mmCIF file of C-alpha atoms and ligand atoms in Angstrom:
data_model
loop_
_atom_site.group_PDB
_atom_site.id
_atom_site.type_symbol
_atom_site.label_atom_id
_atom_site.label_comp_id
_atom_site.label_asym_id
_atom_site.label_seq_id
_atom_site.Cartn_x
_atom_site.Cartn_y
_atom_site.Cartn_z
ATOM 1 C CA MET U 134 86.255 91.925 104.045
ATOM 2 C CA SER U 135 86.619 95.755 104.577
ATOM 3 C CA HIS U 136 89.529 97.650 103.047
ATOM 4 C CA GLN U 137 91.084 99.743 105.885
ATOM 5 C CA VAL U 138 92.115 103.162 103.741
ATOM 6 C CA LEU U 139 94.340 106.075 105.367
ATOM 7 C CA LEU U 140 94.032 108.838 103.862
ATOM 8 C CA LEU U 141 97.293 111.653 104.144
ATOM 9 C CA PRO U 142 96.068 114.852 102.407
ATOM 10 C CA GLY U 143 98.895 116.642 103.135
ATOM 11 C CA ASP U 144 100.367 120.127 102.289
ATOM 12 C CA GLY U 145 100.223 122.507 99.248
ATOM 13 C CA ILE U 146 97.574 120.646 96.357
ATOM 14 C CA GLY U 147 98.064 118.103 98.151
ATOM 15 C CA PRO U 148 94.309 118.256 99.828
ATOM 16 C CA GLU U 149 93.409 119.324 96.281
ATOM 17 C CA VAL U 150 94.931 116.271 94.633
ATOM 18 C CA VAL U 151 94.099 113.905 97.584
ATOM 19 C CA ALA U 152 90.473 115.037 97.680
ATOM 20 C CA GLN U 153 89.525 113.993 93.758
ATOM 21 C CA ALA U 154 90.944 111.029 94.240
ATOM 22 C CA ARG U 155 89.061 110.399 97.353
ATOM 23 C CA ARG U 156 86.196 110.910 95.062
ATOM 24 C CA VAL U 157 87.552 108.432 92.657
ATOM 25 C CA LEU U 158 88.554 105.602 95.750
ATOM 26 C CA ASP U 159 84.369 106.385 96.563
ATOM 27 C CA ALA U 160 83.104 105.889 92.340
ATOM 28 C CA VAL U 161 85.372 102.797 91.650
ATOM 29 C CA ALA U 162 84.100 101.319 95.180
ATOM 30 C CA ASP U 163 81.021 101.953 93.812
ATOM 31 C CA ARG U 164 80.891 99.912 90.769
ATOM 32 C CA PHE U 165 83.463 97.490 92.078
ATOM 33 C CA GLU U 166 81.285 96.394 95.694
ATOM 34 C CA LEU U 167 84.804 96.781 96.963
ATOM 35 C CA VAL U 168 84.723 98.192 100.895
ATOM 36 C CA VAL U 169 86.718 100.341 101.196
ATOM 37 C CA ALA U 170 86.900 102.387 105.046
ATOM 38 C CA LEU U 171 88.632 105.737 104.962
ATOM 39 C CA ASP U 172 90.221 107.140 107.457
ATOM 40 C CA GLU U 173 92.402 110.957 107.715
ATOM 41 C CA ALA U 174 95.081 111.230 109.141
ATOM 42 C CA ASN U 175 97.894 114.965 109.275
ATOM 43 C CA LEU U 176 101.111 114.303 107.863
ATOM 44 C CA GLY U 177 103.941 117.149 106.978
ATOM 45 C CA GLY U 178 103.586 120.420 107.588
ATOM 46 C CA GLY U 179 100.337 120.311 108.799
ATOM 47 C CA ALA U 180 100.895 117.752 111.223
ATOM 48 C CA ILE U 181 103.413 119.902 112.678
ATOM 49 C CA ASP U 182 101.234 122.144 113.697
ATOM 50 C CA ARG U 183 98.393 120.890 114.252
ATOM 51 C CA GLU U 184 99.818 118.410 116.689
ATOM 52 C CA GLY U 185 103.720 119.394 117.122
ATOM 53 C CA ALA U 186 105.355 116.328 114.884
ATOM 54 C CA ALA U 187 104.915 116.005 111.143
ATOM 55 C CA TYR U 188 104.425 111.925 111.547
ATOM 56 C CA PRO U 189 102.887 112.283 115.056
ATOM 57 C CA GLU U 190 101.722 109.206 117.162
ATOM 58 C CA SER U 191 97.931 108.750 116.650
ATOM 59 C CA THR U 192 98.961 109.066 112.431
ATOM 60 C CA GLN U 193 101.453 106.291 113.225
ATOM 61 C CA ALA U 194 99.205 104.859 114.770
ATOM 62 C CA LYS U 195 96.581 104.795 112.171
ATOM 63 C CA ALA U 196 99.144 103.811 109.541
ATOM 64 C CA ARG U 197 100.090 101.053 111.201
ATOM 65 C CA ALA U 198 96.485 99.830 111.114
ATOM 66 C CA ALA U 199 95.585 100.327 107.226
ATOM 67 C CA ASP U 200 95.858 98.382 104.353
ATOM 68 C CA ALA U 201 96.829 100.920 102.440
ATOM 69 C CA ILE U 202 98.027 104.745 102.283
ATOM 70 C CA LEU U 203 97.482 107.491 100.234
ATOM 71 C CA LEU U 204 99.952 110.795 100.834
ATOM 72 C CA GLY U 205 99.102 113.659 98.734
ATOM 73 C CA ALA U 206 102.328 115.576 99.593
ATOM 74 C CA VAL U 207 104.556 117.279 101.846
ATOM 75 C CA GLY U 208 106.473 120.765 102.421
ATOM 76 C CA GLY U 209 106.173 124.892 101.584
ATOM 77 C CA PRO U 210 108.159 127.500 102.542
ATOM 78 C CA LYS U 211 106.153 127.935 105.746
ATOM 79 C CA TRP U 212 108.275 125.510 107.292
ATOM 80 C CA ASP U 213 111.263 125.890 105.050
ATOM 81 C CA GLY U 214 113.172 127.683 108.419
ATOM 82 C CA LEU U 215 113.066 125.067 110.260
ATOM 83 C CA PRO U 216 116.082 122.725 112.058
ATOM 84 C CA SER U 217 115.975 120.074 108.627
ATOM 85 C CA GLY U 218 115.414 117.122 111.027
ATOM 86 C CA ASP U 219 112.387 118.635 111.931
ATOM 87 C CA ARG U 220 111.286 119.629 109.097
ATOM 88 C CA PRO U 221 107.164 118.469 107.424
ATOM 89 C CA GLU U 222 110.101 116.194 104.576
ATOM 90 C CA ARG U 223 110.761 114.169 107.773
ATOM 91 C CA GLY U 224 107.427 112.633 108.084
ATOM 92 C CA LEU U 225 107.778 111.133 104.689
ATOM 93 C CA LEU U 226 111.801 109.363 105.806
ATOM 94 C CA ALA U 227 109.178 108.039 109.464
ATOM 95 C CA ILE U 228 106.312 106.725 108.179
ATOM 96 C CA ARG U 229 108.156 104.361 105.241
ATOM 97 C CA ALA U 230 111.018 103.337 107.777
ATOM 98 C CA ASP U 231 107.836 102.481 110.120
ATOM 99 C CA LEU U 232 106.434 101.007 108.080
ATOM 100 C CA ASP U 233 109.549 99.441 106.879
ATOM 101 C CA LEU U 234 108.375 99.927 103.183
ATOM 102 C CA PHE U 235 111.473 98.451 100.974
ATOM 103 C CA ALA U 236 110.484 98.581 97.554
ATOM 104 C CA ASN U 237 109.385 101.642 95.804
ATOM 105 C CA LEU U 238 107.944 101.107 92.828
ATOM 106 C CA ARG U 239 107.715 103.518 89.867
ATOM 107 C CA PRO U 240 106.197 103.215 86.250
ATOM 108 C CA ALA U 241 105.994 105.203 83.529
ATOM 109 C CA ILE U 242 103.869 105.274 81.656
ATOM 110 C CA LEU U 243 103.089 108.634 78.638
ATOM 111 C CA PHE U 244 99.858 107.950 77.724
ATOM 112 C CA PRO U 245 99.658 108.390 73.820
ATOM 113 C CA GLN U 246 97.763 111.337 73.857
ATOM 114 C CA LEU U 247 100.308 113.366 75.976
ATOM 115 C CA ALA U 248 104.228 111.848 73.936
ATOM 116 C CA ALA U 249 104.686 115.723 72.211
ATOM 117 C CA ALA U 250 105.080 116.946 76.365
ATOM 118 C CA SER U 251 108.364 114.438 76.645
ATOM 119 C CA SER U 252 111.677 115.692 75.490
ATOM 120 C CA LEU U 253 112.427 112.546 73.466
ATOM 121 C CA LYS U 254 111.164 111.310 69.752
ATOM 122 C CA ALA U 255 107.080 111.463 70.750
ATOM 123 C CA GLU U 256 107.561 107.886 68.450
ATOM 124 C CA LEU U 257 110.139 107.115 70.880
ATOM 125 C CA VAL U 258 108.282 107.144 73.609
ATOM 126 C CA ALA U 259 104.215 107.167 72.778
ATOM 127 C CA GLY U 260 102.539 104.309 74.764
ATOM 128 C CA LEU U 261 106.224 103.935 77.046
ATOM 129 C CA ASP U 262 104.336 101.501 79.484
ATOM 130 C CA ILE U 263 107.584 100.279 82.574
ATOM 131 C CA LEU U 264 107.770 100.440 86.504
ATOM 132 C CA ILE U 265 111.220 100.870 87.974
ATOM 133 C CA VAL U 266 111.372 98.440 91.408
ATOM 134 C CA ARG U 267 113.976 100.316 93.544
ATOM 135 C CA GLU U 268 115.040 98.929 96.417
ATOM 136 C CA LEU U 269 114.600 101.690 99.263
ATOM 137 C CA THR U 270 115.801 100.945 102.644
ATOM 138 C CA GLY U 271 119.419 99.224 102.064
ATOM 139 C CA GLY U 272 122.574 100.003 100.175
ATOM 140 C CA ILE U 273 124.922 103.006 100.081
ATOM 141 C CA TYR U 274 122.543 105.459 101.821
ATOM 142 C CA PHE U 275 122.286 103.641 104.578
ATOM 143 C CA GLY U 276 125.476 101.205 104.898
ATOM 144 C CA GLU U 277 128.288 101.590 107.845
ATOM 145 C CA PRO U 278 130.125 102.828 108.498
ATOM 146 C CA ARG U 279 129.906 106.365 106.753
ATOM 147 C CA GLY U 280 131.303 109.731 107.879
ATOM 148 C CA ILE U 281 134.201 111.856 107.015
ATOM 149 C CA ARG U 282 137.140 111.360 108.568
ATOM 150 C CA THR U 283 141.248 113.008 108.354
ATOM 151 C CA ARG U 284 144.010 110.894 107.122
ATOM 152 C CA ASP U 285 147.063 110.091 108.498
ATOM 153 C CA ASP U 286 148.092 112.757 106.084
ATOM 154 C CA GLY U 287 145.514 115.528 106.931
ATOM 155 C CA GLN U 288 143.397 115.207 104.090
ATOM 156 C CA ARG U 289 140.331 114.459 105.157
ATOM 157 C CA GLU U 290 138.146 112.212 103.333
ATOM 158 C CA GLY U 291 134.330 111.333 102.717
ATOM 159 C CA PHE U 292 133.392 107.492 102.910
ATOM 160 C CA ASN U 293 130.230 105.322 102.720
ATOM 161 C CA THR U 294 129.083 101.712 102.414
ATOM 162 C CA TYR U 295 127.712 100.034 99.929
ATOM 163 C CA VAL U 296 126.289 96.810 101.397
ATOM 164 C CA TYR U 297 123.487 95.149 100.118
ATOM 165 C CA SER U 298 122.338 91.192 102.115
ATOM 166 C CA GLU U 299 121.421 88.191 100.999
ATOM 167 C CA SER U 300 118.232 88.096 101.734
ATOM 168 C CA GLU U 301 117.836 91.697 100.869
ATOM 169 C CA ILE U 302 118.431 91.228 97.361
ATOM 170 C CA GLU U 303 116.551 88.341 97.307
ATOM 171 C CA ARG U 304 112.918 89.824 98.620
ATOM 172 C CA ILE U 305 113.141 92.337 96.348
ATOM 173 C CA ALA U 306 114.004 90.448 93.288
ATOM 174 C CA ARG U 307 111.084 88.620 94.223
ATOM 175 C CA LEU U 308 108.408 91.196 94.256
ATOM 176 C CA ALA U 309 110.268 92.364 90.846
ATOM 177 C CA PHE U 310 110.119 88.462 89.158
ATOM 178 C CA GLU U 311 106.127 88.499 90.427
ATOM 179 C CA LEU U 312 105.008 91.469 89.146
ATOM 180 C CA ALA U 313 107.363 91.300 85.993
ATOM 181 C CA GLY U 314 104.912 88.056 85.797
ATOM 182 C CA LYS U 315 101.724 90.209 85.869
ATOM 183 C CA ARG U 316 103.248 92.512 83.056
ATOM 184 C CA GLY U 317 105.072 92.196 80.248
ATOM 185 C CA GLY U 318 107.338 89.154 81.584
ATOM 186 C CA ARG U 319 110.637 90.428 81.869
ATOM 187 C CA VAL U 320 113.220 91.262 84.107
ATOM 188 C CA THR U 321 116.016 93.628 84.084
ATOM 189 C CA SER U 322 118.253 93.183 86.659
ATOM 190 C CA VAL U 323 121.069 96.520 86.610
ATOM 191 C CA ASP U 324 123.565 96.779 88.305
ATOM 192 C CA LYS U 325 127.735 97.518 88.450
ATOM 193 C CA ALA U 326 128.917 93.785 88.739
ATOM 194 C CA ASN U 327 131.764 94.427 86.491
ATOM 195 C CA VAL U 328 132.969 96.732 89.683
ATOM 196 C CA LEU U 329 131.552 96.481 92.931
ATOM 197 C CA GLU U 330 131.086 93.791 94.158
ATOM 198 C CA VAL U 331 128.103 94.209 96.061
ATOM 199 C CA THR U 332 126.091 94.273 92.753
ATOM 200 C CA GLN U 333 128.064 91.080 91.699
ATOM 201 C CA LEU U 334 126.582 88.727 94.661
ATOM 202 C CA TRP U 335 122.858 90.928 93.005
ATOM 203 C CA ARG U 336 123.981 89.945 90.297
ATOM 204 C CA GLU U 337 123.995 86.266 91.643
ATOM 205 C CA ILE U 338 121.570 85.810 93.698
ATOM 206 C CA VAL U 339 118.943 86.832 91.219
ATOM 207 C CA SER U 340 120.372 84.972 88.523
ATOM 208 C CA GLY U 341 119.262 81.960 91.279
ATOM 209 C CA LEU U 342 115.873 82.895 91.692
ATOM 210 C CA ALA U 343 115.041 82.913 88.161
ATOM 211 C CA CYS U 344 114.328 79.401 87.931
ATOM 212 C CA ASP U 345 111.414 79.962 90.169
ATOM 213 C CA TYR U 346 109.781 82.683 88.084
ATOM 214 C CA PRO U 347 110.344 80.295 84.190
ATOM 215 C CA ASP U 348 107.348 82.028 82.768
ATOM 216 C CA VAL U 349 109.697 85.398 83.566
ATOM 217 C CA ALA U 350 112.231 86.088 81.480
ATOM 218 C CA LEU U 351 116.125 87.350 82.903
ATOM 219 C CA GLU U 352 118.494 90.550 81.361
ATOM 220 C CA HIS U 353 121.276 91.616 83.229
ATOM 221 C CA MET U 354 122.353 95.234 82.615
ATOM 222 C CA TYR U 355 125.201 97.413 83.882
ATOM 223 C CA VAL U 356 123.894 100.682 84.959
ATOM 224 C CA ASP U 357 125.810 102.851 82.566
ATOM 225 C CA ASN U 358 124.081 101.165 79.732
ATOM 226 C CA ALA U 359 121.050 101.167 81.354
ATOM 227 C CA ALA U 360 121.104 104.909 81.485
ATOM 228 C CA MET U 361 121.442 104.970 77.515
ATOM 229 C CA GLN U 362 118.929 102.525 76.721
ATOM 230 C CA LEU U 363 116.683 104.636 78.779
ATOM 231 C CA VAL U 364 117.000 107.976 76.789
ATOM 232 C CA ARG U 365 117.580 105.574 73.342
ATOM 233 C CA ALA U 366 114.856 103.163 73.134
ATOM 234 C CA PRO U 367 112.847 103.250 76.863
ATOM 235 C CA LYS U 368 110.594 100.710 75.100
ATOM 236 C CA GLN U 369 112.611 97.177 75.042
ATOM 237 C CA PHE U 370 111.886 97.211 79.373
ATOM 238 C CA ASP U 371 109.658 95.899 81.170
ATOM 239 C CA VAL U 372 110.518 95.330 84.354
ATOM 240 C CA LEU U 373 114.174 96.932 85.804
ATOM 241 C CA VAL U 374 115.043 96.443 89.354
ATOM 242 C CA THR U 375 118.291 98.073 91.071
ATOM 243 C CA GLY U 376 119.041 98.714 94.305
ATOM 244 C CA ASN U 377 118.831 101.460 95.986
ATOM 245 C CA ILE U 378 121.499 104.571 94.727
ATOM 246 C CA PHE U 379 120.171 103.911 90.919
ATOM 247 C CA GLY U 380 117.384 103.626 91.706
ATOM 248 C CA ASP U 381 117.266 106.461 92.473
ATOM 249 C CA ILE U 382 119.095 108.610 89.263
ATOM 250 C CA LEU U 383 116.844 106.215 86.998
ATOM 251 C CA SER U 384 113.035 106.792 88.439
ATOM 252 C CA ASP U 385 113.796 110.273 87.838
ATOM 253 C CA THR U 386 115.604 110.076 84.157
ATOM 254 C CA ALA U 387 111.940 107.400 83.147
ATOM 255 C CA ALA U 388 110.193 109.957 84.941
ATOM 256 C CA MET U 389 111.393 113.286 82.615
ATOM 257 C CA LEU U 390 111.037 110.996 79.500
ATOM 258 C CA THR U 391 106.971 110.794 80.191
ATOM 259 C CA GLY U 392 107.452 115.153 80.526
ATOM 260 C CA SER U 393 104.952 115.408 83.094
ATOM 261 C CA ILE U 394 105.405 115.435 87.034
ATOM 262 C CA GLY U 395 101.366 115.761 87.566
ATOM 263 C CA MET U 396 101.229 112.747 85.949
ATOM 264 C CA LEU U 397 103.172 110.295 87.779
ATOM 265 C CA PRO U 398 101.989 107.824 90.338
ATOM 266 C CA SER U 399 103.874 105.729 92.817
ATOM 267 C CA ALA U 400 104.110 102.895 95.883
ATOM 268 C CA SER U 401 105.856 101.773 98.026
ATOM 269 C CA LEU U 402 105.309 98.562 99.650
ATOM 270 C CA ASN U 403 106.324 96.516 102.395
ATOM 271 C CA ALA U 404 107.098 92.522 102.593
ATOM 272 C CA ASP U 405 103.473 92.219 103.351
ATOM 273 C CA SER U 406 101.849 94.564 99.832
ATOM 274 C CA ARG U 407 100.452 97.113 102.253
ATOM 275 C CA GLY U 408 102.019 100.751 100.847
ATOM 276 C CA LEU U 409 101.951 103.858 100.934
ATOM 277 C CA TYR U 410 101.018 105.290 97.919
ATOM 278 C CA GLU U 411 101.732 108.803 96.364
ATOM 279 C CA PRO U 412 102.057 111.174 93.499
ATOM 280 C CA VAL U 413 105.365 111.772 92.676
ATOM 281 C CA HIS U 414 105.368 115.329 92.894
ATOM 282 C CA GLY U 415 105.820 117.658 95.989
ATOM 283 C CA SER U 416 103.039 119.919 97.264
ATOM 284 C CA ALA U 417 103.891 122.788 94.600
ATOM 285 C CA PRO U 418 103.066 125.667 96.176
ATOM 286 C CA ASP U 419 103.025 127.910 94.181
ATOM 287 C CA ILE U 420 99.948 126.205 92.408
ATOM 288 C CA ALA U 421 98.067 125.571 95.564
ATOM 289 C CA GLY U 422 95.027 126.974 96.403
ATOM 290 C CA GLN U 423 94.345 127.667 92.988
ATOM 291 C CA ASP U 424 92.558 124.474 91.718
ATOM 292 C CA ARG U 425 94.662 124.423 88.768
ATOM 293 C CA ALA U 426 97.248 121.294 90.362
ATOM 294 C CA ASN U 427 96.661 118.158 87.849
ATOM 295 C CA PRO U 428 95.230 115.481 90.306
ATOM 296 C CA LEU U 429 95.634 112.602 88.008
ATOM 297 C CA ALA U 430 98.963 111.548 89.616
ATOM 298 C CA THR U 431 97.021 111.327 92.507
ATOM 299 C CA ILE U 432 94.345 109.162 91.287
ATOM 300 C CA LEU U 433 97.224 106.598 89.526
ATOM 301 C CA SER U 434 98.452 106.328 92.644
ATOM 302 C CA VAL U 435 94.987 105.392 93.217
ATOM 303 C CA ALA U 436 94.698 102.663 90.740
ATOM 304 C CA MET U 437 98.248 101.142 91.784
ATOM 305 C CA LEU U 438 96.700 101.342 95.440
ATOM 306 C CA LEU U 439 93.923 98.942 94.191
ATOM 307 C CA ARG U 440 96.222 96.864 92.497
ATOM 308 C CA TYR U 441 98.619 96.289 94.680
ATOM 309 C CA SER U 442 97.377 96.634 98.101
ATOM 310 C CA LEU U 443 93.586 95.513 98.106
ATOM 311 C CA ASP U 444 94.144 93.193 94.978
ATOM 312 C CA ALA U 445 90.997 94.894 92.947
ATOM 313 C CA PRO U 446 93.390 94.876 90.166
ATOM 314 C CA GLU U 447 89.683 95.122 86.987
ATOM 315 C CA ALA U 448 89.682 98.095 89.101
ATOM 316 C CA ALA U 449 92.646 99.356 89.305
ATOM 317 C CA ALA U 450 91.975 98.907 85.636
ATOM 318 C CA ALA U 451 89.090 100.868 85.789
ATOM 319 C CA VAL U 452 91.037 103.807 86.866
ATOM 320 C CA GLU U 453 93.240 104.016 84.420
ATOM 321 C CA GLN U 454 91.151 103.203 81.563
ATOM 322 C CA ALA U 455 88.877 106.207 82.551
ATOM 323 C CA VAL U 456 92.473 108.287 82.378
ATOM 324 C CA ALA U 457 92.730 107.563 79.288
ATOM 325 C CA HIS U 458 89.262 107.910 78.530
ATOM 326 C CA VAL U 459 89.205 111.771 79.390
ATOM 327 C CA LEU U 460 92.818 112.744 77.774
ATOM 328 C CA ASP U 461 91.483 110.895 74.741
ATOM 329 C CA ALA U 462 88.710 113.880 75.272
ATOM 330 C CA GLY U 463 91.415 116.187 75.277
ATOM 331 C CA LEU U 464 90.678 117.158 78.848
ATOM 332 C CA ARG U 465 93.882 118.716 79.908
ATOM 333 C CA THR U 466 95.034 120.449 83.016
ATOM 334 C CA ALA U 467 97.220 123.863 82.782
ATOM 335 C CA ASP U 468 101.195 121.275 82.825
ATOM 336 C CA ILE U 469 100.004 118.580 80.293
ATOM 337 C CA ALA U 470 98.057 121.716 77.940
ATOM 338 C CA ALA U 471 99.345 122.190 74.794
ATOM 339 C CA PRO U 472 100.318 126.457 73.976
ATOM 340 C CA GLY U 473 97.196 127.811 73.760
ATOM 341 C CA GLU U 474 94.494 124.497 74.870
ATOM 342 C CA GLN U 475 91.667 125.568 77.116
ATOM 343 C CA ALA U 476 93.677 123.870 80.635
ATOM 344 C CA VAL U 477 90.568 122.207 83.214
ATOM 345 C CA GLY U 478 91.221 122.830 87.629
ATOM 346 C CA THR U 479 91.346 120.235 89.686
ATOM 347 C CA ARG U 480 87.616 119.664 90.342
ATOM 348 C CA ALA U 481 86.929 119.204 86.574
ATOM 349 C CA MET U 482 89.177 116.650 85.904
ATOM 350 C CA GLY U 483 88.900 114.882 89.046
ATOM 351 C CA ASP U 484 84.984 115.727 87.313
ATOM 352 C CA ALA U 485 85.569 114.061 84.194
ATOM 353 C CA VAL U 486 87.579 110.383 85.168
ATOM 354 C CA ILE U 487 84.597 109.858 87.319
ATOM 355 C CA ASP U 488 82.052 110.860 84.529
ATOM 356 C CA ALA U 489 84.084 108.191 82.574
ATOM 357 C CA LEU U 490 83.635 105.835 84.629
ATOM 358 C CA GLN U 491 80.480 105.612 86.029
ATOM 359 C CA ALA U 492 79.680 105.945 82.264
ATOM 360 C CA LYS U 493 81.781 102.534 81.653
ATOM 361 C CA GLY U 494 79.292 100.784 84.542
ATOM 362 C CA GLY U 495 78.589 97.861 82.974
ATOM 363 C CA LYS U 496 81.484 97.094 80.879
ATOM 364 C CA GLY U 497 84.307 94.967 84.221
HETATM 365 P P1 LIG T 55 106.892 120.254 93.315
HETATM 366 O O1 LIG T 55 107.150 118.701 92.463
HETATM 367 O O2 LIG T 55 106.037 120.386 94.890
HETATM 368 O O3 LIG T 55 106.852 121.026 91.752
HETATM 369 C C1 LIG T 55 107.849 121.271 91.133
HETATM 370 C C2 LIG T 55 106.907 122.547 90.041
HETATM 371 O O4 LIG T 55 105.918 121.613 88.896
HETATM 372 C C3 LIG T 55 106.755 123.261 90.158
HETATM 373 O O5 LIG T 55 106.159 124.260 89.216
HETATM 374 C C4 LIG T 55 104.615 122.695 90.494
HETATM 375 O O6 LIG T 55 103.999 124.233 90.188
HETATM 376 C C5 LIG T 55 104.469 121.807 89.942
HETATM 377 N N1 LIG T 55 103.758 120.481 89.674
HETATM 378 C C6 LIG T 55 103.838 120.129 90.808
HETATM 379 N N2 LIG T 55 102.416 118.738 90.876
HETATM 380 C C7 LIG T 55 101.967 119.602 90.267
HETATM 381 C C8 LIG T 55 100.544 119.202 89.354
HETATM 382 N N3 LIG T 55 100.531 118.490 90.625
HETATM 383 N N4 LIG T 55 99.787 119.725 89.235
HETATM 384 C C9 LIG T 55 100.925 120.772 88.349
HETATM 385 N N5 LIG T 55 101.700 121.202 88.574
HETATM 386 C C10 LIG T 55 102.763 120.250 89.121
HETATM 387 O O7 LIG T 55 108.486 120.935 93.677
HETATM 388 P P2 LIG T 55 109.419 121.997 94.707
HETATM 389 O O8 LIG T 55 108.542 122.717 93.976
HETATM 390 O O9 LIG T 55 110.691 121.116 94.189
HETATM 391 O O10 LIG T 55 108.761 120.753 96.219
HETATM 392 C C11 LIG T 55 108.112 122.115 96.167
HETATM 393 C C12 LIG T 55 107.958 121.528 98.103
HETATM 394 O O11 LIG T 55 107.430 120.246 98.031
HETATM 395 C C13 LIG T 55 108.872 121.590 98.946
HETATM 396 O O12 LIG T 55 108.574 121.776 99.919
HETATM 397 C C14 LIG T 55 108.728 119.546 98.933
HETATM 398 O O13 LIG T 55 109.967 119.598 99.593
HETATM 399 C C15 LIG T 55 107.770 119.349 98.953
HETATM 400 N N6 LIG T 55 108.338 117.586 97.942
HETATM 401 C C16 LIG T 55 107.435 117.324 99.117
HETATM 402 C C17 LIG T 55 107.549 115.777 97.665
HETATM 403 C C18 LIG T 55 106.899 114.868 98.622
HETATM 404 O O14 LIG T 55 105.344 115.178 99.483
HETATM 405 N N7 LIG T 55 106.482 113.417 98.370
HETATM 406 C C19 LIG T 55 108.226 115.355 97.107
HETATM 407 C C20 LIG T 55 109.288 116.469 96.210
HETATM 408 C C21 LIG T 55 109.068 118.073 96.929
#
């Protein structure tokens, strides 16, 4: 079976890191005999320049046909003067909405070799491996009515609506249970059920599903406590599932536990497990074109793509092991190098990951 993978290199360091990720994807496909058909399209600032829109129709057609999409990053100073509706970042929102990518998966993994980079004590975070599953297309960010209005007493007030339907809660919760079943077997559902009715319903629905997943242990936690526990003892978590706004905040907190933005992959999935995979970082215009970007977040996004959209868990694990191997060997790009430590460039890091993948050829 051939898998269609669409590459959207984007702007800034996007093309540099996607180029390395593409080489890794080719190498791992070769090793595991996966048939992957690669195509490429424009998204973001380059798409505005070349095709007049951040998410042009040609990209849309390819994205809808793809099994998985690998994105670099979009945006940069060249387009900062455009009105907000015309900026490169609009392309990202448009593709997420177009493909109904309702689940955002943000692993916070800290390779033990990089534990010193965290703002927390090394023993609290070394070996950290948690997965935050955030609902991405509902909740208070999208609820209606919303706006700013003037009250009878002349004061203005802002208002938003925090709303989740049973089916929206059920689909994200089921995904979290299924993912936990393939990992550590634990789900922590984060809510504010002591105050917000919408999250009382959230808790009720999530609890009701637990009997369908007897091998997964479910616990509930209020969001304020979850925030505290994430910085107190983050290794207690396996999979955290939560709504859009809480997930937004908690996933950034968890990301910072790992110390480097250049190491963090992400996935956004729809109901058919088709997905958009991208590093958490942006287009880093300050280092673009200098062979200084860390390609590992994008390479680890390839691992997620293999696992979640191509159903190739062994290939995914091989990519992750190859990354661990190069870190063990002491290779560091500038963003993860300790002071005084020699840094390698983007391409050299890609070379090293491919060498590690190929060196392990026979071991599956
Ligand atoms: P950024 O993530 O691009 O950069 C923040 C800092 O981290 C910079 O110092 C950068 O050099 C460094 N950095 C980021 N990725 C790195 C990597 N792989 N290796 C080494 N260092 C890395 O965030 P920003 O500076 O706030 O935004 C720059 C542009 O990116 C803006 O136009 C913004 O809108 C866009 N952006 C895009 C996305 C996306 O495409 N998903 C996400 C965030 C920001």
